[in-house]
Amino acid sequence: MLIDTYGRVATDLRVSLTDRCNLRCTYCMPEEGLQWLAKPDLLTDDEIVRLIGIAVTSLGIEEVRFTGGEPLLRPGLVSIVERVAALAPRPQMSLTTNGIGLRRTATALKAAGLDRVNVSLDTLRPDVFKTLTRRDRHKDVLEGLQAARDAGLTPVKVNAVLMPALNADEAPDLLAWAVEHDYELRFIEQMPLDAQHGWKRDGMATAGDILAALRTRFDLTEEGSDERGSAPAERWIVDGGPHRVGVIASVTRPFCSACDRTRLTADGQVRTCLFAREETDLRAALRSDAPDEEIARIWRLAMWGKKAGAGLDDPTFVQPDRPMSAIGG
């Protein structure tokens, strides 16, 4: 069991498979990209599967989310999914992706055992997409979403970040589109995870702003805390149902007290929180032939020291020292 001093138990593992990405989103990294991790620093496929196996069989992990960077850039992804699906007990598996490679991989991922996907899409306008991501790939994302739905990777969740003066006016249009295509839309407050540290709290679209915009066109009924559990998204029933929309308000409505996550970076570090500045090295233990029991002990100790919260609503908050592409979303 991965328990901390506040009584929270981690059952959800986020695994970053690569720090690389084929987009250059303005809220994540500079246009020229980043200094990528050297290949020897990355966990191998076998190391990833071994660590997930330890987490599932010895530490109580029930859900595994593959992230990046962009996880579809990992050459061994389908094999990793297939091997994790063979674990007993079998964890639920999902993938967070920009969707560009889904059209050609969705069917194989479903066959390997992946349960569902989260796809990032911030705009319905191709020109705004190009401005946000610095790439002209909007059509590829739409085709990837359709391929995921057709393959049965459902519910297909769409994550959108709204930015004032760019796409903040699209909230109602995005929800109408998601309802039409049977996707579950989730708006995410822009978080301070950009490599260039350009984030400013007073320059973001808040949960309150988003909900006010949605209510100009839709009737929203709050789902309630009993349904939410430890999920980061507060959800609302749209026009009486069955569709729902979520808002992840990491900055203005932190949900740290219910957090059930532990994170593994692409280079084998345990992070107790997306916004943590400390990491615990599992790669060194793996490569020094430590037994599973010792790796599990190190992981438990790391999680025991998890802080109470990220403090994103505190004006003195200090951004983490690694960008989101390096630690997973």
PDB file of C-alpha atoms in Angstrom, residues 16-20 35-48 73-76 265-268 283 287:
ATOM      1  CA  SER A  16       5.432   9.025 -18.381  1.00  0.00           C
ATOM      2  CA  LEU A  17       6.783   6.978 -21.291  1.00  0.00           C
ATOM      3  CA  THR A  18       8.780   9.761 -22.952  1.00  0.00           C
ATOM      4  CA  ASP A  19       9.552  13.439 -22.497  1.00  0.00           C
ATOM      5  CA  ARG A  20       9.314  14.047 -26.251  1.00  0.00           C
ATOM      6  CA  GLN A  35      16.691  19.425 -24.110  1.00  0.00           C
ATOM      7  CA  TRP A  36      15.349  15.865 -24.378  1.00  0.00           C
ATOM      8  CA  LEU A  37      16.465  13.093 -22.069  1.00  0.00           C
ATOM      9  CA  ALA A  38      19.322  10.962 -23.390  1.00  0.00           C
ATOM     10  CA  LYS A  39      18.253   7.445 -24.379  1.00  0.00           C
ATOM     11  CA  PRO A  40      20.331   5.727 -21.640  1.00  0.00           C
ATOM     12  CA  ASP A  41      18.495   7.840 -19.053  1.00  0.00           C
ATOM     13  CA  LEU A  42      15.078   6.608 -20.159  1.00  0.00           C
ATOM     14  CA  LEU A  43      13.574   3.500 -18.636  1.00  0.00           C
ATOM     15  CA  THR A  44      13.550   0.538 -21.007  1.00  0.00           C
ATOM     16  CA  ASP A  45      10.308  -1.268 -21.841  1.00  0.00           C
ATOM     17  CA  ASP A  46      11.268  -4.093 -19.479  1.00  0.00           C
ATOM     18  CA  GLU A  47      12.023  -1.652 -16.668  1.00  0.00           C
ATOM     19  CA  ILE A  48       8.687   0.109 -17.130  1.00  0.00           C
ATOM     20  CA  LEU A  73       5.891   8.362 -29.721  1.00  0.00           C
ATOM     21  CA  ARG A  74       7.105   5.438 -27.591  1.00  0.00           C
ATOM     22  CA  PRO A  75       7.969   2.643 -30.081  1.00  0.00           C
ATOM     23  CA  GLY A  76       7.161  -0.174 -27.616  1.00  0.00           C
ATOM     24  CA  THR A 265       8.773   9.856 -14.802  1.00  0.00           C
ATOM     25  CA  ALA A 266      10.256   8.641 -18.062  1.00  0.00           C
ATOM     26  CA  ASP A 267      13.684   8.453 -16.410  1.00  0.00           C
ATOM     27  CA  GLY A 268      12.500   6.386 -13.466  1.00  0.00           C
ATOM     28  CA  ARG A 283      16.036   3.672 -11.846  1.00  0.00           C
ATOM     29  CA  ARG A 287      19.960  -1.022 -12.458  1.00  0.00           C
TER      30      ARG A 287
END
